[in-house]
Amino acid sequence: MTSFDLQELLSGNRRALAKAITLVESTLDTHREQAQDILEQVLPHSGNSIRIGITGVPGVGKSTFIEAFGLYLIEQGKRVAVLAVDPSSPIAGGSILGDKTRMEELSRREEAFIRPTPAAGALGGVAQKTRETMLLCEAAGYDVILVETVGVGQSEYQVAGMVDFFMVLMLPGGGDELQGIKKGIMELADALVINKADGDSEKLATMTQRQYSSAMSLLRHNSFWTPRVMACSALTSTNIDTVWDMVLEYYVEAAQRKAFTSKRTRQNLDWMHQLLHEMLLLKLSQNSKISAMLPALEQAVERQEITAFAAVRQIMDQL
Ligand SMILES: Nc1nc2c(ncn2[C@@H]2O[C@H](COP(=O)(O)OP(=O)(O)O)[C@@H](O)[C@H]2O)c(=O)[nH]1
Ligand SMILES: [Mg+2]
């Protein structure tokens, strides 16, 4: 990519942004190199957005919420990027079709950029692509990045590790176990938002909110921030503004306590270690000598002829 394209990207040109993301998502070595080059150049222009992670079981209303929330943010003068992490989606964009219909108005807005999940199995993993895409979107001038994820595998943990504010959407009634939410996720949440607090469910939502408020106050959290429990309706756009006000409040408090930069610094270091891990595994798998000896070593360990440690030691000797 030429420096001209980079200027285009920085000026917010959507085609330049889409092209850069395609390079980031590519599995071709030459594309990866180009992508890394671009990422290094955009780095000084990134980091200036509000990064929000949104998770919850399928059907809780994430896409509907993002539509309402995104449109509200645009009303507030923001530019909004929506990224999805869905490791269960086998093809690029496999899951977004249904979502596009829920984000119909948002996807038509000039101030919004919606990017579906990259193909699963891409080098470095889906979450890493999302992280890099986030930096590109920031360089292109998006003020708020919304990262949506479904509760599959490690995706919620990965998303929590790349955003400033992590939100769990829930349904009125039913405990977290009933709703299929992992225990650790509740501890990572900066807010629980009970969605579908409308019509017949409004009362139930208020009750659920009360239950979770007391449950959350019992949870241990090692942050300056006490997680909030709210109720909203994405369908009727009720309390969407309250959710945004809460995020802003979090930012003000975080900035005052200088907790903000330290959180991102920590995330960056985690990211580095994760990348190192992945690169080492990749190097190992690309090493033909090691690939050739692996089956025999596995057998030997299976038959208890050698210890796992001895097997790994033999592999390490090849490096
Ligand atoms: N009553 C009500 N229905 C909602 C609300 N938000 C979403 N829905 C409905 O719930 C279903 C699933 O929504 P969707 O946004 O696709 O959920 P996702 O799978 O979490 O992305 C759709 O039929 C929505 O219309 C809400 O606030 N109130
Ligand atoms: Mg959805």
Coordinates of C-alpha atoms and ligand atoms in Angstrom, one line a residue:
M1 CA 0.0 0.0 0.0
T2 CA 1.4 3.4 -0.9
S3 CA 1.6 6.3 1.5
F4 CA -1.1 7.9 -0.6
D5 CA -3.5 5.2 0.5
L6 CA -2.5 5.7 4.0
Q7 CA -3.5 9.4 3.7
E8 CA -6.8 8.2 2.3
L9 CA -7.3 6.0 5.3
L10 CA -6.4 8.7 7.7
S11 CA -8.9 11.0 6.0
G12 CA -11.6 8.5 6.7
N13 CA -12.0 7.1 3.2
R14 CA -14.1 3.9 3.6
R15 CA -12.6 2.1 0.6
A16 CA -9.1 2.7 1.9
L17 CA -10.2 1.4 5.3
A18 CA -11.9 -1.7 3.8
K19 CA -8.8 -2.4 1.8
A20 CA -6.5 -2.2 4.8
I21 CA -8.8 -4.5 6.8
T22 CA -8.8 -7.0 3.9
L23 CA -5.0 -7.0 4.1
V24 CA -5.1 -7.5 7.9
E25 CA -7.5 -10.5 7.4
S26 CA -5.5 -12.1 4.6
T27 CA -3.6 -15.3 5.2
L28 CA -1.1 -14.5 2.5
D29 CA 2.4 -13.7 3.8
T30 CA 2.9 -10.7 1.5
H31 CA -0.4 -9.3 2.6
R32 CA 0.4 -9.9 6.3
E33 CA 3.7 -8.0 5.8
Q34 CA 1.9 -5.1 4.1
A35 CA -0.7 -5.1 6.9
Q36 CA 2.0 -4.9 9.6
D37 CA 3.5 -2.1 7.7
I38 CA 0.2 -0.2 7.6
L39 CA -0.5 -1.0 11.3
E40 CA 2.8 0.5 12.3
Q41 CA 2.1 3.6 10.4
V42 CA -1.4 4.1 11.8
L43 CA -0.4 3.3 15.4
P44 CA 0.3 7.0 16.2
H45 CA -3.2 7.8 14.9
S46 CA -5.0 5.1 16.8
G47 CA -6.1 4.7 20.4
N48 CA -8.4 7.7 20.5
S49 CA -11.7 6.0 20.5
I50 CA -14.0 4.7 23.1
R51 CA -13.9 0.9 22.9
I52 CA -17.0 -1.0 24.1
G53 CA -17.4 -4.7 24.1
I54 CA -20.9 -6.2 24.0
T55 CA -21.7 -9.8 24.7
G56 CA -24.8 -11.9 25.5
V57 CA -26.5 -15.1 24.3
P58 CA -27.9 -15.3 20.8
G59 CA -31.3 -13.6 20.7
V60 CA -30.7 -11.3 23.7
G61 CA -30.8 -8.4 21.3
K62 CA -27.2 -7.4 20.7
S63 CA -27.6 -6.5 17.1
T64 CA -30.8 -4.6 17.8
F65 CA -29.1 -2.8 20.7
I66 CA -26.2 -1.9 18.5
E67 CA -28.5 -0.4 15.9
A68 CA -30.3 1.7 18.6
F69 CA -27.1 2.6 20.4
G70 CA -25.2 3.4 17.2
L71 CA -27.9 5.6 15.9
Y72 CA -28.0 7.4 19.2
L73 CA -24.3 8.0 19.1
I74 CA -24.5 9.4 15.6
E75 CA -27.1 11.8 16.9
Q76 CA -24.5 12.8 19.5
G77 CA -22.1 13.6 16.6
K78 CA -20.0 10.4 16.8
R79 CA -18.8 8.2 14.1
V80 CA -19.3 4.5 15.0
A81 CA -17.6 1.3 13.9
V82 CA -19.2 -2.0 14.6
L83 CA -16.9 -5.1 14.6
A84 CA -18.1 -8.7 15.3
V85 CA -16.1 -11.5 16.8
D86 CA -17.9 -14.8 16.1
P87 CA -15.5 -17.8 16.0
S88 CA -18.4 -20.1 15.3
S89 CA -19.1 -18.5 11.9
P90 CA -17.4 -20.7 9.3
I91 CA -17.4 -18.2 6.4
A92 CA -16.5 -14.6 6.5
G93 CA -19.7 -12.7 6.9
G94 CA -21.6 -15.8 7.6
S95 CA -23.4 -14.4 10.6
I96 CA -23.8 -10.8 9.6
L97 CA -26.6 -11.4 7.1
G98 CA -29.1 -11.8 9.8
D99 CA -27.5 -9.0 11.7
K100 CA -27.5 -6.6 8.7
T101 CA -31.3 -6.7 8.7
R102 CA -31.3 -5.7 12.4
M103 CA -28.8 -2.9 11.8
E104 CA -30.5 -1.8 8.6
E105 CA -30.7 1.9 9.4
L106 CA -27.3 2.0 11.0
S107 CA -25.6 0.2 8.0
R108 CA -27.0 2.9 5.7
R109 CA -25.5 5.8 7.7
E110 CA -22.4 7.5 6.4
E111 CA -21.2 7.9 10.0
A112 CA -21.3 4.1 10.6
F113 CA -18.9 1.4 9.5
I114 CA -20.0 -2.2 10.0
R115 CA -17.6 -5.1 9.5
P116 CA -18.5 -8.7 9.8
T117 CA -16.5 -11.5 11.4
P118 CA -13.4 -12.5 9.5
A119 CA -13.1 -16.1 8.4
A120 CA -12.6 -18.5 11.3
G121 CA -9.2 -20.2 11.3
A122 CA -7.5 -17.1 9.9
L123 CA -3.9 -16.8 11.0
G124 CA -3.6 -15.4 14.4
G125 CA -7.3 -16.0 15.2
V126 CA -10.4 -14.0 14.8
A127 CA -9.9 -11.9 17.9
Q128 CA -6.5 -10.7 16.8
K129 CA -7.9 -9.5 13.4
T130 CA -10.6 -7.6 15.3
R131 CA -8.0 -6.0 17.5
E132 CA -6.0 -4.8 14.4
T133 CA -9.2 -3.8 12.6
M134 CA -10.0 -1.7 15.6
L135 CA -6.8 0.3 15.3
L136 CA -7.4 0.9 11.6
C137 CA -10.9 2.2 12.4
E138 CA -9.5 4.5 15.0
A139 CA -7.0 5.9 12.5
A140 CA -9.9 6.4 10.1
G141 CA -11.6 8.6 12.6
Y142 CA -14.2 6.5 14.3
D143 CA -14.9 7.8 17.8
V144 CA -16.7 4.7 19.2
I145 CA -15.9 1.1 18.4
L146 CA -18.5 -1.4 19.3
V147 CA -17.2 -5.0 19.4
E148 CA -20.0 -7.6 19.4
T149 CA -19.4 -11.2 20.4
V150 CA -21.4 -14.3 21.1
G151 CA -20.6 -16.5 24.0
V152 CA -18.6 -19.1 22.1
G153 CA -15.2 -20.4 23.3
Q154 CA -12.9 -17.8 24.5
S155 CA -14.3 -15.0 22.5
E156 CA -15.9 -13.0 25.4
Y157 CA -12.6 -13.1 27.3
Q158 CA -10.7 -12.0 24.3
V159 CA -13.1 -9.2 23.6
A160 CA -13.0 -8.1 27.3
G161 CA -9.2 -8.0 26.9
M162 CA -9.3 -5.5 24.0
V163 CA -12.0 -3.0 25.1
D164 CA -12.3 -0.2 27.7
F165 CA -15.8 -1.0 28.8
F166 CA -17.3 -4.5 28.7
M167 CA -21.1 -4.9 28.7
V168 CA -23.1 -8.1 29.1
L169 CA -26.7 -8.0 27.7
M170 CA -29.2 -10.1 29.6
L171 CA -32.8 -11.1 29.4
P172 CA -35.5 -10.2 31.9
G173 CA -35.9 -13.1 34.4
G174 CA -33.8 -16.2 34.7
G175 CA -30.4 -16.3 36.4
D176 CA -27.1 -16.1 34.6
E177 CA -26.7 -19.9 34.5
L178 CA -30.1 -20.2 32.8
Q179 CA -29.0 -17.6 30.4
G180 CA -25.9 -19.5 29.6
I181 CA -23.5 -16.9 30.8
K182 CA -20.1 -18.1 32.1
K183 CA -19.2 -17.3 35.7
G184 CA -16.0 -15.6 34.8
I185 CA -17.8 -13.3 32.4
M186 CA -19.9 -11.7 35.2
E187 CA -16.6 -10.8 36.9
L188 CA -15.3 -9.1 33.8
A189 CA -18.5 -7.1 33.2
D190 CA -18.4 -3.3 33.7
A191 CA -22.2 -3.4 33.3
L192 CA -25.1 -5.8 33.0
V193 CA -27.8 -4.4 30.8
I194 CA -31.1 -6.2 31.0
N195 CA -32.5 -5.7 27.5
K196 CA -36.2 -6.1 26.4
A197 CA -37.4 -4.1 29.3
D198 CA -40.6 -3.3 27.4
G199 CA -44.3 -4.3 27.2
D200 CA -45.1 -7.3 29.4
S201 CA -41.5 -7.8 30.4
E202 CA -40.9 -4.4 31.9
K203 CA -41.8 -5.4 35.5
L204 CA -39.8 -8.5 35.2
A205 CA -36.9 -6.6 33.9
T206 CA -37.0 -4.3 37.0
M207 CA -37.0 -7.3 39.3
T208 CA -34.1 -8.9 37.4
Q209 CA -32.2 -5.6 37.6
R210 CA -32.7 -5.5 41.4
Q211 CA -31.6 -9.1 41.8
Y212 CA -28.5 -8.6 39.8
S213 CA -27.6 -5.4 41.6
S214 CA -27.3 -7.2 44.9
A215 CA -25.6 -10.2 43.2
M216 CA -23.0 -7.9 41.6
S217 CA -22.3 -6.1 44.8
L218 CA -21.2 -9.4 46.2
L219 CA -18.8 -10.1 43.4
R220 CA -15.2 -9.3 43.9
H221 CA -13.9 -6.7 41.4
N222 CA -10.4 -5.3 41.4
S223 CA -11.2 -2.1 39.7
F224 CA -12.1 1.4 40.8
W225 CA -15.4 0.9 39.1
T226 CA -18.4 -0.8 40.6
P227 CA -20.3 -2.6 37.8
R228 CA -23.7 -1.2 37.1
V229 CA -26.9 -3.0 36.4
M230 CA -29.3 -1.3 34.1
A231 CA -32.4 -2.1 32.1
C232 CA -33.2 -0.9 28.6
S233 CA -35.2 -1.6 25.5
A234 CA -33.3 -1.8 22.3
L235 CA -36.6 -2.2 20.4
T236 CA -38.1 1.1 21.7
S237 CA -34.8 2.8 22.2
T238 CA -35.6 3.3 25.9
N239 CA -32.8 4.1 28.3
I240 CA -30.2 3.9 25.5
D241 CA -29.1 7.3 26.5
T242 CA -28.6 6.2 30.1
V243 CA -26.3 3.4 29.0
W244 CA -24.2 5.9 27.1
D245 CA -24.1 8.3 30.0
M246 CA -22.8 5.5 32.2
V247 CA -20.0 4.8 29.7
L248 CA -19.1 8.4 29.8
E249 CA -19.1 8.4 33.6
Y250 CA -16.7 5.5 33.5
Y251 CA -14.4 7.4 31.2
V252 CA -14.3 10.4 33.5
E253 CA -13.6 8.3 36.5
A254 CA -11.0 6.3 34.8
A255 CA -9.2 9.3 33.5
Q256 CA -9.2 10.9 37.0
R257 CA -7.7 7.8 38.5
K258 CA -5.3 7.4 35.6
A259 CA -6.7 3.9 35.4
F260 CA -7.4 4.3 31.8
T261 CA -3.9 4.3 30.3
S262 CA -2.7 1.6 32.6
K263 CA -5.6 -0.7 31.5
R264 CA -4.7 -0.2 27.8
T265 CA -1.0 -0.7 28.5
R266 CA -1.8 -4.0 30.3
Q267 CA -3.9 -5.1 27.4
N268 CA -1.1 -4.3 25.0
L269 CA 1.4 -6.3 26.9
D270 CA -1.1 -9.2 27.0
W271 CA -1.5 -8.9 23.3
M272 CA 2.2 -9.1 22.7
H273 CA 2.5 -12.2 24.7
Q274 CA -0.5 -13.8 22.9
L275 CA 1.1 -12.9 19.6
L276 CA 4.4 -14.3 20.6
H277 CA 2.7 -17.5 21.6
E278 CA 0.9 -17.8 18.3
M279 CA 3.9 -17.0 16.2
L280 CA 6.0 -19.6 18.0
L281 CA 3.3 -22.2 17.4
L282 CA 3.2 -21.1 13.8
K283 CA 6.9 -21.4 13.4
L284 CA 6.8 -24.9 15.0
S285 CA 4.0 -26.0 12.6
Q286 CA 6.0 -24.7 9.6
N287 CA 9.1 -26.6 10.6
S288 CA 9.2 -29.7 8.4
K289 CA 11.6 -31.6 10.6
I290 CA 9.4 -31.1 13.6
S291 CA 6.3 -31.9 11.7
A292 CA 7.9 -35.2 10.6
M293 CA 8.9 -36.3 14.1
L294 CA 5.7 -35.3 15.8
P295 CA 3.6 -38.4 15.1
A296 CA 6.3 -40.7 16.4
L297 CA 6.8 -38.6 19.5
E298 CA 3.0 -38.5 20.2
Q299 CA 2.9 -42.3 19.9
A300 CA 5.8 -42.7 22.2
V301 CA 4.1 -40.5 24.8
E302 CA 0.8 -42.4 24.3
R303 CA 2.6 -45.7 24.9
Q304 CA 4.3 -44.2 27.9
E305 CA 7.7 -44.9 26.4
I306 CA 8.9 -41.4 27.0
T307 CA 7.6 -38.6 29.2
A308 CA 5.8 -35.5 27.7
F309 CA 8.7 -33.5 28.9
A310 CA 11.2 -35.6 27.0
A311 CA 9.1 -35.3 23.9
V312 CA 9.0 -31.5 24.1
R313 CA 12.7 -31.4 24.8
Q314 CA 13.4 -33.3 21.6
I315 CA 11.2 -30.8 19.7
M316 CA 12.9 -27.8 21.3
D317 CA 16.3 -29.2 20.3
Q318 CA 15.3 -28.8 16.7
L319 CA 14.7 -25.1 17.1
Ligands
LIG1 N1 -39.3 -6.8 22.9 C1 -38.1 -6.6 22.5 N2 -37.5 -7.4 21.6 C2 -36.2 -7.2 21.2 C3 -35.4 -6.2 21.8 N3 -34.2 -6.2 21.3 C4 -34.2 -7.2 20.4 N4 -35.4 -7.8 20.3 C5 -35.8 -8.9 19.5 O1 -35.1 -10.1 19.8 C6 -34.7 -10.8 18.7 C7 -33.2 -11.1 18.6 O2 -32.6 -9.8 18.5 P1 -31.1 -9.7 17.9 O3 -30.7 -8.3 17.9 O4 -30.9 -10.4 16.6 O5 -30.3 -10.5 19.0 P2 -28.7 -11.0 19.0 O6 -28.7 -12.4 18.5 O7 -28.3 -10.9 20.4 O8 -28.0 -10.1 18.0 C8 -35.3 -10.1 17.5 O9 -36.5 -10.6 17.1 C9 -35.4 -8.7 18.0 O10 -36.5 -8.0 17.4 C10 -36.1 -5.3 22.8 O11 -35.5 -4.4 23.4 N5 -37.4 -5.6 23.1
MG2 MG -26.7 -10.5 16.4

